[in-house]
Amino acid sequence: AQSVTQLGSHVSVSEGALVLLRCNYSSSVPPYLFWYVQYPNQGLQLLLKYTSAATLVKGINGFEAEFKKSETSFHLTKPSAHMSDAAEYFCAVSGPSTGANNLFFGTGTRLTVIP
Amino acid sequence: GAVVSQHPSRVICKSGTSVKIECRSLDFQATTMFWYRQFPKQSLMLMATSNEGSKATYEQGVEKDKFLINHASLTLSTLTVTSAHPEDSSFYICSARFRRAGDYEQYFGPGTRLTVT
């Protein structure tokens, strides 16, 4: 069984400050991990994904995430927040992509960027 | 990246009527499509998974007779909400998946906001 927990339903940062969004996973098999961003009234856009290659994954818009097996974590970071980063962020997990495995989403973290 | 479209983006219907939502993969063939619903300030909940040409697999608690899914081709899946009720009001998001270079890639549509009055 797979699941993810996102700590903090709402995170506020100042423009230019570090962004840190937390995600911990639970998986009985080596996981694939994803971060998605959702802007209001829109679908999800993939930011980055971990698929058992490099543990530090770089994504779009300056975001990156590090897979830490010992901590079962996959936190999302960005060195300097921009106003356009304000959105809802979802962490998701799936099993190894060898079959019809589905994505299991966390409850989301709303990021607010303060000017 | 690959593009998934949904139509309509917003729909308002009266209680008791049926509504059809279309999901199309525009520049790839999707072997599998997924339908999710999202309530305000909540995460996406998978409703069903469909493979082209076969019946959809519904998640526990999702009424298959109420949420009819048709995956008629590799680029089109439809979700029909039958006899809609106000509690069916939600944001419905489809997702399409295909295989490339030995791995699966999954893309999401922009969503359809359904309001049942």
Short mmCIF file of C-alpha atoms in Angstrom, two decimals:
data_model
loop_
_atom_site.label_atom_id
_atom_site.label_comp_id
_atom_site.label_asym_id
_atom_site.label_seq_id
_atom_site.Cartn_x
_atom_site.Cartn_y
_atom_site.Cartn_z
CA ALA A 1 0.00 0.00 0.00
CA GLN A 2 1.16 3.49 -0.77
CA SER A 3 0.33 6.84 0.75
CA VAL A 4 1.79 10.28 1.24
CA THR A 5 1.47 12.79 4.05
CA GLN A 6 1.96 16.47 3.46
CA LEU A 7 2.75 18.37 6.63
CA GLY A 8 1.18 21.78 6.66
CA SER A 9 -1.91 22.50 4.63
CA HIS A 10 -0.86 26.12 4.26
CA VAL A 11 2.62 27.63 4.01
CA SER A 12 3.38 31.34 3.72
CA VAL A 13 6.74 32.73 2.70
CA SER A 14 8.02 36.15 1.76
CA GLU A 15 9.01 36.84 -1.80
CA GLY A 16 12.65 35.86 -2.20
CA ALA A 17 12.63 33.51 0.79
CA LEU A 18 13.25 29.78 0.79
CA VAL A 19 10.29 27.56 -0.02
CA LEU A 20 10.09 24.22 1.80
CA LEU A 21 7.07 21.97 1.35
CA ARG A 22 7.15 18.70 3.23
CA CYS A 23 6.12 15.27 2.04
CA ASN A 24 6.58 11.90 3.70
CA TYR A 25 5.64 8.69 1.99
CA SER A 26 4.73 5.18 2.88
CA SER A 27 5.26 2.40 0.38
CA SER A 28 5.71 -1.35 0.51
CA VAL A 29 7.67 -1.27 -2.73
CA PRO A 30 10.32 1.10 -4.07
CA PRO A 31 8.28 4.18 -4.80
CA TYR A 32 8.03 6.62 -7.61
CA LEU A 33 7.42 10.08 -6.16
CA PHE A 34 6.00 13.19 -7.77
CA TRP A 35 5.30 16.80 -7.05
CA TYR A 36 2.49 18.53 -8.91
CA VAL A 37 1.36 22.16 -8.88
CA GLN A 38 -2.22 23.29 -9.35
CA TYR A 39 -3.20 26.86 -10.10
CA PRO A 40 -6.79 27.96 -9.36
CA ASN A 41 -9.40 26.21 -11.48
CA GLN A 42 -6.76 24.36 -13.44
CA GLY A 43 -5.52 20.80 -13.67
CA LEU A 44 -2.24 19.53 -12.33
CA GLN A 45 1.15 20.26 -13.81
CA LEU A 46 4.10 18.00 -13.10
CA LEU A 47 6.94 19.81 -11.33
CA LEU A 48 9.29 16.88 -10.96
CA LYS A 49 9.45 13.17 -10.33
CA TYR A 50 11.74 10.65 -8.69
CA THR A 51 12.05 7.28 -10.39
CA SER A 52 14.93 5.61 -8.54
CA ALA A 53 17.72 7.39 -10.37
CA ALA A 54 19.40 10.40 -8.76
CA THR A 55 18.09 11.18 -5.29
CA LEU A 56 18.18 14.93 -5.91
CA VAL A 57 15.67 15.74 -8.59
CA LYS A 58 15.49 19.06 -10.36
CA GLY A 59 12.22 20.21 -11.81
CA ILE A 60 10.69 23.14 -13.59
CA ASN A 61 10.46 26.71 -12.29
CA GLY A 62 13.54 26.31 -10.10
CA PHE A 63 12.07 23.65 -7.83
CA GLU A 64 13.92 20.58 -6.64
CA ALA A 65 13.27 17.70 -4.28
CA GLU A 66 15.47 15.20 -2.50
CA PHE A 67 14.52 11.57 -1.96
CA LYS A 68 15.67 10.42 1.49
CA LYS A 69 14.92 6.77 2.04
CA SER A 70 16.06 6.81 5.67
CA GLU A 71 13.55 9.55 6.43
CA THR A 72 10.91 8.37 3.93
CA SER A 73 10.73 11.94 2.75
CA PHE A 74 10.56 13.82 -0.52
CA HIS A 75 10.47 17.48 0.44
CA LEU A 76 10.12 20.16 -2.22
CA THR A 77 12.33 23.24 -2.11
CA LYS A 78 13.04 26.41 -4.02
CA PRO A 79 15.78 28.83 -2.95
CA SER A 80 13.87 32.01 -3.69
CA ALA A 81 10.09 32.31 -3.84
CA HIS A 82 8.42 34.25 -6.60
CA MET A 83 4.93 35.67 -6.56
CA SER A 84 4.00 33.34 -9.40
CA ASP A 85 4.76 30.33 -7.18
CA ALA A 86 1.57 30.90 -5.22
CA ALA A 87 -0.51 27.79 -5.86
CA GLU A 88 -1.54 24.43 -4.44
CA TYR A 89 1.15 21.76 -4.38
CA PHE A 90 0.49 18.04 -4.27
CA CYS A 91 2.88 15.25 -3.48
CA ALA A 92 2.03 11.87 -4.98
CA VAL A 93 3.37 8.33 -4.89
CA SER A 94 3.03 5.31 -7.11
CA GLY A 95 4.64 1.92 -7.22
CA PRO A 96 7.31 0.99 -9.75
CA SER A 97 5.93 1.76 -13.16
CA THR A 98 5.64 -1.77 -14.41
CA GLY A 99 1.89 -1.95 -14.60
CA ALA A 100 -1.33 -0.08 -14.10
CA ASN A 101 -0.23 1.57 -10.88
CA ASN A 102 -2.11 4.70 -9.98
CA LEU A 103 -1.04 7.88 -8.31
CA PHE A 104 -1.96 8.42 -4.68
CA PHE A 105 -2.07 12.07 -3.77
CA GLY A 106 -1.45 13.89 -0.54
CA THR A 107 -3.93 16.43 0.75
CA GLY A 108 -2.03 19.33 -0.72
CA THR A 109 -0.20 22.40 0.59
CA ARG A 110 -1.31 25.86 -0.36
CA LEU A 111 1.66 28.16 -0.83
CA THR A 112 1.16 31.87 -0.31
CA VAL A 113 3.90 34.28 -1.28
CA ILE A 114 3.92 37.59 0.55
CA PRO A 115 5.28 40.58 -1.37
CA GLY B 1 4.88 18.16 -22.93
CA ALA B 2 1.80 16.23 -23.87
CA VAL B 3 -1.56 17.98 -23.77
CA VAL B 4 -4.82 16.74 -22.34
CA SER B 5 -7.98 18.74 -22.90
CA GLN B 6 -11.35 18.61 -21.19
CA HIS B 7 -14.69 19.92 -22.33
CA PRO B 8 -16.57 21.70 -21.00
CA SER B 9 -14.49 23.62 -18.49
CA ARG B 10 -17.58 24.59 -16.54
CA VAL B 11 -21.10 23.25 -16.58
CA ILE B 12 -24.21 23.99 -14.59
CA CYS B 13 -27.07 21.55 -14.73
CA LYS B 14 -30.32 20.93 -12.96
CA SER B 15 -30.80 18.14 -10.50
CA GLY B 16 -31.91 14.94 -12.22
CA THR B 17 -30.29 15.64 -15.56
CA SER B 18 -27.20 14.00 -17.03
CA VAL B 19 -23.94 15.67 -17.95
CA LYS B 20 -21.17 14.40 -20.21
CA ILE B 21 -17.55 15.48 -19.82
CA GLU B 22 -15.02 14.78 -22.54
CA CYS B 23 -11.32 14.15 -22.07
CA ARG B 24 -8.98 14.11 -25.03
CA SER B 25 -5.28 13.49 -25.41
CA LEU B 26 -4.30 15.89 -28.17
CA ASP B 27 -0.87 14.78 -29.26
CA PHE B 28 -0.49 11.25 -28.03
CA GLN B 29 -2.41 8.01 -27.74
CA ALA B 30 -3.43 7.21 -24.20
CA THR B 31 -3.56 3.57 -23.33
CA THR B 32 -5.05 4.40 -19.96
CA MET B 33 -7.18 7.27 -18.75
CA PHE B 34 -8.09 8.14 -15.20
CA TRP B 35 -10.94 10.18 -13.76
CA TYR B 36 -10.56 12.06 -10.48
CA ARG B 37 -12.81 14.30 -8.48
CA GLN B 38 -11.66 17.04 -6.21
CA PHE B 39 -13.73 18.71 -3.53
CA PRO B 40 -12.86 22.27 -2.43
CA LYS B 41 -9.57 22.47 -0.59
CA GLN B 42 -9.09 18.71 -0.81
CA SER B 43 -6.92 16.35 -2.75
CA LEU B 44 -7.73 14.40 -5.87
CA MET B 45 -9.62 11.19 -5.36
CA LEU B 46 -9.39 8.56 -8.05
CA MET B 47 -12.82 7.55 -9.30
CA ALA B 48 -12.02 5.08 -12.04
CA THR B 49 -9.41 3.81 -14.44
CA SER B 50 -10.19 2.95 -18.03
CA ASN B 51 -8.27 1.25 -20.77
CA GLU B 52 -9.20 1.74 -24.38
CA GLY B 53 -11.81 -0.74 -25.52
CA SER B 54 -12.50 -2.26 -22.14
CA LYS B 55 -14.75 -1.53 -19.18
CA ALA B 56 -13.61 0.95 -16.60
CA THR B 57 -12.42 -0.17 -13.19
CA TYR B 58 -14.11 1.82 -10.45
CA GLU B 59 -12.69 2.62 -7.04
CA GLN B 60 -14.51 1.45 -3.98
CA GLY B 61 -17.49 3.62 -3.18
CA VAL B 62 -17.88 5.03 -6.70
CA GLU B 63 -21.19 4.08 -8.30
CA LYS B 64 -20.53 2.77 -11.78
CA ASP B 65 -24.14 3.23 -12.84
CA LYS B 66 -24.02 6.86 -11.84
CA PHE B 67 -20.64 7.73 -13.29
CA LEU B 68 -20.55 6.16 -16.74
CA ILE B 69 -17.14 6.04 -18.34
CA ASN B 70 -16.53 5.30 -21.99
CA HIS B 71 -13.04 5.01 -23.41
CA ALA B 72 -13.96 4.67 -27.05
CA SER B 73 -10.59 5.43 -28.59
CA LEU B 74 -6.98 5.98 -27.66
CA THR B 75 -7.54 9.72 -27.58
CA LEU B 76 -11.00 10.09 -26.05
CA SER B 77 -12.67 9.17 -22.79
CA THR B 78 -16.00 10.46 -21.55
CA LEU B 79 -17.50 10.66 -18.08
CA THR B 80 -21.27 10.93 -17.86
CA VAL B 81 -22.79 11.91 -14.55
CA THR B 82 -26.30 10.49 -14.65
CA SER B 83 -29.23 11.81 -12.65
CA ALA B 84 -27.04 14.46 -11.14
CA HIS B 85 -27.60 15.65 -7.59
CA PRO B 86 -26.23 18.71 -5.83
CA GLU B 87 -23.74 16.52 -3.94
CA ASP B 88 -22.20 15.61 -7.30
CA SER B 89 -21.04 19.20 -7.63
CA SER B 90 -17.28 19.01 -7.77
CA PHE B 91 -14.18 19.55 -9.87
CA TYR B 92 -13.61 16.60 -12.18
CA ILE B 93 -10.14 16.05 -13.59
CA CYS B 94 -9.10 13.49 -16.16
CA SER B 95 -5.64 12.18 -16.73
CA ALA B 96 -4.13 10.28 -19.63
CA ARG B 97 -1.17 7.99 -19.60
CA PHE B 98 1.09 6.52 -22.25
CA ARG B 99 4.31 4.63 -22.34
CA ARG B 100 7.49 6.20 -23.62
CA ALA B 101 11.06 4.91 -23.45
CA GLY B 102 10.05 2.10 -21.14
CA ASP B 103 8.32 4.29 -18.59
CA TYR B 104 4.83 5.65 -18.12
CA GLU B 105 4.05 9.34 -18.49
CA GLN B 106 0.82 10.76 -17.11
CA TYR B 107 -0.69 14.12 -17.92
CA PHE B 108 -3.69 15.90 -16.46
CA GLY B 109 -6.48 17.83 -18.06
CA PRO B 110 -7.47 21.32 -16.88
CA GLY B 111 -10.55 20.04 -15.09
CA THR B 112 -14.30 20.53 -15.37
CA ARG B 113 -16.25 22.29 -12.67
CA LEU B 114 -19.71 20.79 -12.35
CA THR B 115 -22.41 22.62 -10.44
CA VAL B 116 -25.72 20.88 -9.92
CA THR B 117 -28.59 23.15 -8.90
#
